[in-house]
Amino acid sequence: MTVPEPHLAGGCPYAERPGVTPLYGRTVAQDPHGLYARMRAEHGPVAPIELEPGVEAWLVIGYQELLELTRNEQQFSKDSRHWRVAAEGRLRPDSPLVPMTMWRPTLNNLDGAEHQRLSAAVGDTLARADQKRLRETSEAAALALIESWGPDGTADLVSQFTRRLPPLVFTTLLDLPDEDGPKLLGLIMNVVDSGADSHRASVELFGLLGELVRRRREHPGEDLVSWLLGHSAGLSDEEAVHNLLVFLVAGNETCVNWIGNAVRLLLVDRRFRGSLTGGRATVADALEEVLWRDPPIQNFPGRWATSDTVLGGQYISRGDMLVLGIAGANDDPAVHGPNDLSGNRAHLAWSAGRHVCPAKDPARLIVETAIETLLHCLPDLQLAVPAHELEWRPSPWSRALASLPVLYSAFAPPRPTDPVPFPSAGSAGSADPAPADPAPAASAPVTPERTAWTPQPQPGSAPTDSTPPEPTSSPRTGSSALSDLRRRLSSLVGWWSGR
């Protein structure tokens, strides 16, 4: 990137900056918070980085600077066709940056009226999803996964739970035929893993979604694809496919990482675990704290400067790429102290400005339901390794565990027609009454009535916001439909597990 000489910047003194920080390899995974603190000390709120050798960019890690970046789309466009590196032919065709930065006709790549059109279509479509049904689907998927684990009381929550649950839920939201479910699961996994098969999987996933869009155009139903196509924004088939692809891949990665990071917090942070068991905090509180401390997407590309400008004391040239340093901006000491996170939703995990994530509410419901189901079914869940041995994936974008090995005792899951034993908030004098005992099973003891994860009710306390009060909750789906849903998801899990 070009930095003007001091006399070209109005005579302002410009000290020679230290070396550019590479944002690839294991640099970000080892100690991201320490890395962002060092970058802030050396460069201020906007730091020069390399995304790969020879590909430069800026990382915006100042809270106010990131707000300015996201709110001024005339100066900082979402359209990657402004990128000077690509225009100059310096981006390899096989670069892993291509899938993250290539232009597509999606709400993530457009500004102004066109962005508003697509954003309204996607947001309105997601708002039509039945929250009761979404919660039941998430419960059923979580149960199906837990029940598939072996009898030895061990599991890797990343490979056996967090990475599998969101795609299971998405197959139901899309109302895919049973024969397409396993294929969708495998393709999404290959795309987000960014491995050798990532490009092939991306092409196949695009084709699968294209065929699905064509079928729904001819025979609409009650599903996300049909609602998106029927929206007054009038999306073309190509626009629908691209935006569904963004929803599936980005939504999957966010939910996967959020679940894993939140469970890790609950298992390793004695302060927070004590608050949870004492009834002073809920799973929802844990989710918010994770969005501050270890957001599922820690850095996100990007914005592109449409003209020369200055941001955070750095001279930004036209065509420069600016990366949203979400985790770094959340760490900005100018925003909060180290213990000022409880109940605070001013984090930037969902971005800001016009491009704030439209799927944050359904994502929250999926993640919160998955974690509550896990903890109520396995109340004595604990790490199988010391916390310092947990490894993070070496990704500049995601904040994601490579694995999360756990230990647990045997448990008796609910029968197929029983609701998952969530704590009820409907009692006037109790915040979290004990969950109902699950059905007895011959091969496993019944889960104890009181556990480390079911706080004792405090007399006169207010209901938690983790689960809606009974009078305002939607009635559950009939037992037959719920049984069919659980059987279908169990069948998909069985395919995934090789059964």
Coordinates of N, CA and C in Angstrom, one line a residue, residues 330-462:
N330 N -13.1 -5.1 19.7 CA -13.7 -5.4 21.0 C -12.7 -5.3 22.2
D331 N -11.4 -5.5 21.9 CA -10.4 -5.4 22.9 C -9.9 -4.0 23.2
D332 N -10.4 -3.1 22.4 CA -10.0 -1.7 22.5 C -10.1 -1.2 23.9
P333 N -9.1 -0.8 24.6 CA -9.2 -0.4 26.0 C -9.9 0.9 26.1
A334 N -10.1 1.7 25.0 CA -10.9 2.9 25.1 C -12.4 2.7 25.2
V335 N -12.8 1.4 25.0 CA -14.2 1.1 25.1 C -14.7 0.6 26.4
H336 N -13.9 -0.3 27.0 CA -14.4 -0.8 28.3 C -13.2 -1.3 29.1
G337 N -13.4 -1.5 30.4 CA -12.4 -2.1 31.2 C -12.4 -3.6 31.1
P338 N -11.4 -4.3 31.7 CA -11.3 -5.8 31.5 C -12.5 -6.6 32.1
N339 N -13.3 -6.0 33.0 CA -14.4 -6.7 33.7 C -15.7 -6.1 33.3
D340 N -15.8 -5.3 32.2 CA -17.0 -4.6 31.9 C -17.7 -5.2 30.7
L341 N -18.0 -6.5 30.8 CA -18.6 -7.3 29.7 C -20.1 -7.7 30.0
S342 N -20.4 -7.9 31.3 CA -21.6 -8.5 31.7 C -22.8 -7.7 31.2
G343 N -23.7 -8.3 30.4 CA -24.9 -7.6 30.0 C -24.7 -6.5 29.0
N344 N -23.5 -6.4 28.4 CA -23.1 -5.4 27.5 C -23.2 -5.9 26.1
R345 N -24.0 -5.4 25.2 CA -24.2 -5.9 23.9 C -23.7 -4.9 22.8
A346 N -22.7 -4.0 23.3 CA -22.2 -3.0 22.3 C -21.0 -3.6 21.6
H347 N -20.8 -4.9 21.6 CA -19.7 -5.5 20.8 C -19.9 -5.4 19.3
L348 N -18.9 -5.7 18.6 CA -19.0 -5.6 17.1 C -19.0 -6.9 16.4
A349 N -19.4 -8.0 17.1 CA -19.4 -9.3 16.5 C -20.3 -9.4 15.3
W350 N -21.4 -8.6 15.3 CA -22.3 -8.7 14.2 C -22.0 -7.6 13.1
S351 N -20.8 -6.9 13.2 CA -20.5 -5.8 12.4 C -21.3 -4.6 12.9
A352 N -21.5 -3.6 12.0 CA -22.2 -2.4 12.3 C -22.6 -1.7 11.0
G353 N -23.4 -0.6 11.1 CA -23.8 0.1 10.0 C -24.9 -0.7 9.2
R354 N -25.0 -0.4 7.9 CA -26.0 -1.0 7.1 C -25.7 -2.5 6.9
H355 N -24.5 -2.9 7.0 CA -24.2 -4.3 6.8 C -24.1 -5.2 8.0
V356 N -24.9 -4.8 9.1 CA -25.0 -5.6 10.3 C -25.6 -7.0 9.9
C357 N -25.2 -8.0 10.5 CA -25.6 -9.4 10.1 C -27.1 -9.6 10.2
P358 N -27.8 -10.0 9.2 CA -29.3 -10.1 9.3 C -29.7 -11.4 9.9
A359 N -28.8 -12.3 10.2 CA -29.1 -13.7 10.7 C -28.8 -13.8 12.2
K360 N -28.5 -12.7 12.9 CA -28.1 -12.8 14.3 C -29.1 -13.5 15.2
D361 N -30.4 -13.2 15.0 CA -31.4 -13.7 15.9 C -31.6 -15.2 15.7
P362 N -31.8 -15.7 14.4 CA -31.8 -17.2 14.3 C -30.6 -17.9 14.7
A363 N -29.4 -17.3 14.5 CA -28.2 -17.9 14.9 C -28.1 -18.0 16.5
R364 N -28.6 -16.9 17.1 CA -28.6 -17.0 18.6 C -29.5 -18.1 19.1
L365 N -30.7 -18.2 18.5 CA -31.6 -19.3 18.9 C -31.0 -20.7 18.7
I366 N -30.4 -20.9 17.6 CA -29.8 -22.2 17.3 C -28.7 -22.5 18.3
V367 N -27.8 -21.6 18.5 CA -26.7 -21.8 19.4 C -27.1 -21.9 20.9
E368 N -28.0 -21.1 21.3 CA -28.5 -21.1 22.7 C -29.2 -22.5 23.0
T369 N -30.0 -22.9 22.1 CA -30.8 -24.2 22.2 C -29.8 -25.3 22.2
A370 N -28.8 -25.3 21.3 CA -27.9 -26.4 21.3 C -27.1 -26.6 22.6
I371 N -26.6 -25.4 23.1 CA -25.9 -25.5 24.4 C -26.7 -25.9 25.6
E372 N -27.9 -25.4 25.6 CA -28.8 -25.7 26.7 C -29.1 -27.2 26.7
T373 N -29.4 -27.8 25.5 CA -29.7 -29.2 25.4 C -28.5 -30.0 25.8
L374 N -27.3 -29.6 25.4 CA -26.1 -30.3 25.7 C -25.9 -30.4 27.2
L375 N -26.0 -29.2 27.9 CA -25.7 -29.1 29.3 C -26.8 -29.8 30.1
H376 N -28.0 -29.8 29.7 CA -29.0 -30.5 30.5 C -29.0 -32.0 30.3
C377 N -28.5 -32.5 29.1 CA -28.4 -33.9 28.9 C -27.1 -34.4 29.6
L378 N -26.0 -33.6 29.6 CA -24.7 -34.0 30.2 C -24.3 -33.0 31.3
P379 N -25.0 -33.1 32.4 CA -24.8 -32.0 33.5 C -23.4 -32.1 34.1
D380 N -22.6 -33.2 34.0 CA -21.3 -33.2 34.6 C -20.2 -33.1 33.5
L381 N -20.5 -32.5 32.4 CA -19.6 -32.3 31.3 C -18.3 -31.6 31.8
Q382 N -17.2 -32.1 31.4 CA -15.9 -31.5 31.8 C -14.9 -31.7 30.7
L383 N -13.8 -30.9 30.7 CA -12.7 -31.1 29.8 C -12.0 -32.4 30.0
A384 N -11.5 -33.0 28.9 CA -10.7 -34.2 29.0 C -9.3 -33.9 29.0
V385 N -8.9 -32.7 28.8 CA -7.5 -32.3 28.7 C -7.3 -30.9 29.5
P386 N -6.1 -30.6 29.9 CA -5.9 -29.3 30.5 C -6.3 -28.2 29.6
A387 N -6.9 -27.1 30.1 CA -7.3 -26.0 29.2 C -6.2 -25.5 28.3
H388 N -5.0 -25.4 28.8 CA -3.9 -24.8 28.0 C -3.5 -25.7 26.8
E389 N -4.0 -27.0 26.8 CA -3.7 -27.8 25.7 C -4.7 -27.7 24.5
L390 N -5.7 -27.0 24.7 CA -6.7 -26.8 23.6 C -6.0 -26.1 22.5
E391 N -6.3 -26.5 21.3 CA -5.7 -25.9 20.1 C -6.7 -25.2 19.3
W392 N -6.3 -24.0 18.7 CA -7.2 -23.2 17.9 C -6.8 -23.4 16.4
R393 N -7.8 -23.4 15.5 CA -7.5 -23.5 14.1 C -6.7 -22.2 13.6
P394 N -5.7 -22.4 12.8 CA -4.9 -21.3 12.3 C -5.5 -20.5 11.2
S395 N -6.6 -19.8 11.6 CA -7.3 -19.1 10.6 C -7.3 -17.6 10.9
P396 N -7.0 -16.7 9.9 CA -7.1 -15.3 10.2 C -8.5 -14.8 10.4
W397 N -9.5 -15.5 10.0 CA -10.9 -15.1 9.9 C -11.6 -15.6 11.1
S398 N -11.6 -16.9 11.3 CA -12.4 -17.6 12.4 C -11.7 -17.7 13.7
R399 N -12.4 -17.6 14.8 CA -11.8 -17.9 16.1 C -12.5 -19.2 16.4
A400 N -11.8 -20.3 16.2 CA -12.4 -21.6 16.3 C -11.4 -22.6 16.8
L401 N -12.0 -23.5 17.7 CA -11.2 -24.5 18.3 C -11.0 -25.6 17.3
A402 N -9.8 -26.2 17.3 CA -9.5 -27.4 16.4 C -10.2 -28.6 17.0
S403 N -10.3 -28.7 18.3 CA -11.0 -29.8 19.0 C -11.4 -29.4 20.4
L404 N -12.3 -30.1 20.9 CA -12.8 -29.8 22.3 C -13.1 -31.1 23.0
P405 N -12.1 -31.9 23.4 CA -12.4 -33.2 24.0 C -13.0 -33.1 25.4
V406 N -14.0 -33.8 25.7 CA -14.7 -33.8 26.9 C -15.0 -35.2 27.5
L407 N -15.3 -35.2 28.8 CA -15.7 -36.4 29.5 C -17.1 -36.1 30.1
Y408 N -17.9 -37.2 30.2 CA -19.2 -37.1 30.8 C -19.7 -38.5 31.3
S409 N -20.7 -38.5 32.2 CA -21.2 -39.7 32.6 C -22.4 -40.2 31.7
A410 N -22.8 -41.4 31.8 CA -23.9 -41.9 31.0 C -25.1 -41.1 31.4
F411 N -26.1 -41.0 30.5 CA -27.3 -40.3 30.7 C -28.5 -41.0 30.0
A412 N -29.7 -40.6 30.4 CA -30.9 -41.2 29.8 C -31.6 -40.1 29.0
P413 N -31.4 -40.1 27.7 CA -32.1 -39.0 26.9 C -33.6 -39.1 26.9
P414 N -34.3 -38.0 26.6 CA -35.8 -38.1 26.6 C -36.2 -39.1 25.5
R415 N -37.4 -39.6 25.7 CA -38.0 -40.4 24.6 C -38.3 -39.6 23.4
P416 N -38.5 -40.2 22.2 CA -38.7 -39.4 21.0 C -39.8 -38.3 21.1
T417 N -40.9 -38.6 21.9 CA -42.0 -37.7 21.9 C -41.9 -36.7 23.0
D418 N -40.9 -36.8 23.9 CA -40.8 -36.0 25.1 C -40.1 -34.7 24.7
P419 N -40.5 -33.5 25.3 CA -39.7 -32.3 25.1 C -38.4 -32.4 25.8
V420 N -37.4 -31.7 25.3 CA -36.1 -31.6 26.0 C -36.4 -30.9 27.3
P421 N -35.7 -31.3 28.4 CA -36.0 -30.7 29.7 C -35.4 -29.4 30.0
F422 N -35.9 -28.4 29.3 CA -35.4 -27.0 29.6 C -35.9 -26.5 30.9
P423 N -35.1 -25.7 31.6 CA -35.6 -25.1 32.8 C -36.8 -24.1 32.5
S424 N -37.9 -24.2 33.2 CA -39.0 -23.4 33.0 C -38.9 -22.1 33.7
A425 N -39.3 -21.0 33.1 CA -39.3 -19.7 33.8 C -40.7 -19.2 34.1
G426 N -41.7 -20.1 34.0 CA -43.1 -19.7 34.2 C -43.5 -19.6 35.6
S427 N -42.8 -20.2 36.6 CA -43.2 -20.1 38.0 C -42.9 -18.7 38.5
A428 N -43.9 -18.2 39.2 CA -43.8 -16.8 39.7 C -42.7 -16.6 40.7
G429 N -42.4 -17.6 41.5 CA -41.4 -17.5 42.6 C -40.1 -18.1 42.3
S430 N -39.8 -18.5 41.0 CA -38.6 -19.3 40.8 C -38.0 -18.9 39.5
A431 N -36.7 -18.7 39.5 CA -36.1 -18.3 38.2 C -35.9 -19.6 37.3
D432 N -35.4 -20.7 37.9 CA -35.1 -21.8 37.1 C -35.4 -23.1 37.9
P433 N -36.7 -23.5 37.9 CA -37.1 -24.8 38.6 C -36.3 -25.9 37.9
A434 N -36.2 -27.0 38.7 CA -35.5 -28.2 38.2 C -36.2 -28.7 36.9
P435 N -35.4 -29.2 35.9 CA -35.9 -29.8 34.7 C -36.6 -31.1 35.1
A436 N -37.6 -31.5 34.2 CA -38.2 -32.8 34.5 C -37.3 -33.9 34.3
D437 N -37.4 -35.0 35.1 CA -36.6 -36.1 35.0 C -36.8 -36.8 33.6
P438 N -35.7 -37.1 32.9 CA -35.8 -37.8 31.7 C -36.3 -39.2 31.9
A439 N -36.8 -39.8 30.8 CA -37.3 -41.2 31.0 C -36.2 -42.2 31.4
P440 N -36.5 -43.2 32.2 CA -35.5 -44.1 32.6 C -35.1 -45.0 31.4
A441 N -33.9 -45.5 31.5 CA -33.4 -46.3 30.4 C -32.6 -47.5 31.1
A442 N -32.7 -48.6 30.5 CA -32.1 -49.8 31.1 C -30.6 -49.7 31.2
S443 N -30.0 -49.0 30.2 CA -28.5 -49.0 30.1 C -27.8 -47.8 30.7
A444 N -28.6 -46.9 31.3 CA -28.0 -45.7 31.8 C -28.8 -45.1 33.0
P445 N -28.1 -44.6 34.0 CA -28.8 -44.0 35.1 C -29.5 -42.7 34.7
V446 N -30.6 -42.4 35.5 CA -31.3 -41.2 35.2 C -30.5 -40.0 35.6
T447 N -30.5 -38.9 34.8 CA -29.8 -37.7 35.2 C -30.3 -37.2 36.5
P448 N -29.4 -36.8 37.5 CA -29.9 -36.3 38.8 C -30.8 -35.1 38.6
E449 N -31.7 -34.9 39.6 CA -32.6 -33.8 39.5 C -31.9 -32.4 39.6
R450 N -30.9 -32.3 40.5 CA -30.1 -31.1 40.6 C -28.7 -31.4 40.2
T451 N -28.1 -30.5 39.3 CA -26.8 -30.7 38.8 C -26.1 -29.4 38.8
A452 N -24.8 -29.5 38.4 CA -24.0 -28.3 38.4 C -24.5 -27.3 37.4
W453 N -25.3 -27.7 36.4 CA -25.8 -26.8 35.4 C -27.2 -26.4 35.6
T454 N -27.9 -26.8 36.7 CA -29.3 -26.4 36.9 C -29.3 -25.6 38.2
P455 N -29.2 -24.3 38.1 CA -29.1 -23.4 39.3 C -30.3 -23.6 40.2
Q456 N -30.1 -23.5 41.6 CA -31.2 -23.6 42.5 C -32.0 -22.3 42.4
P457 N -33.3 -22.4 42.4 CA -34.1 -21.2 42.3 C -34.0 -20.3 43.5
Q458 N -34.0 -19.1 43.3 CA -33.9 -18.1 44.4 C -35.3 -17.5 44.6
P459 N -35.8 -17.6 45.9 CA -37.1 -17.1 46.2 C -37.3 -15.6 45.7
G460 N -38.4 -15.4 45.0 CA -38.7 -14.0 44.6 C -37.9 -13.5 43.5
S461 N -37.1 -14.3 42.8 CA -36.2 -13.8 41.8 C -37.0 -13.7 40.5
A462 N -36.5 -12.9 39.6 CA -37.2 -12.7 38.3 C -36.8 -13.8 37.3

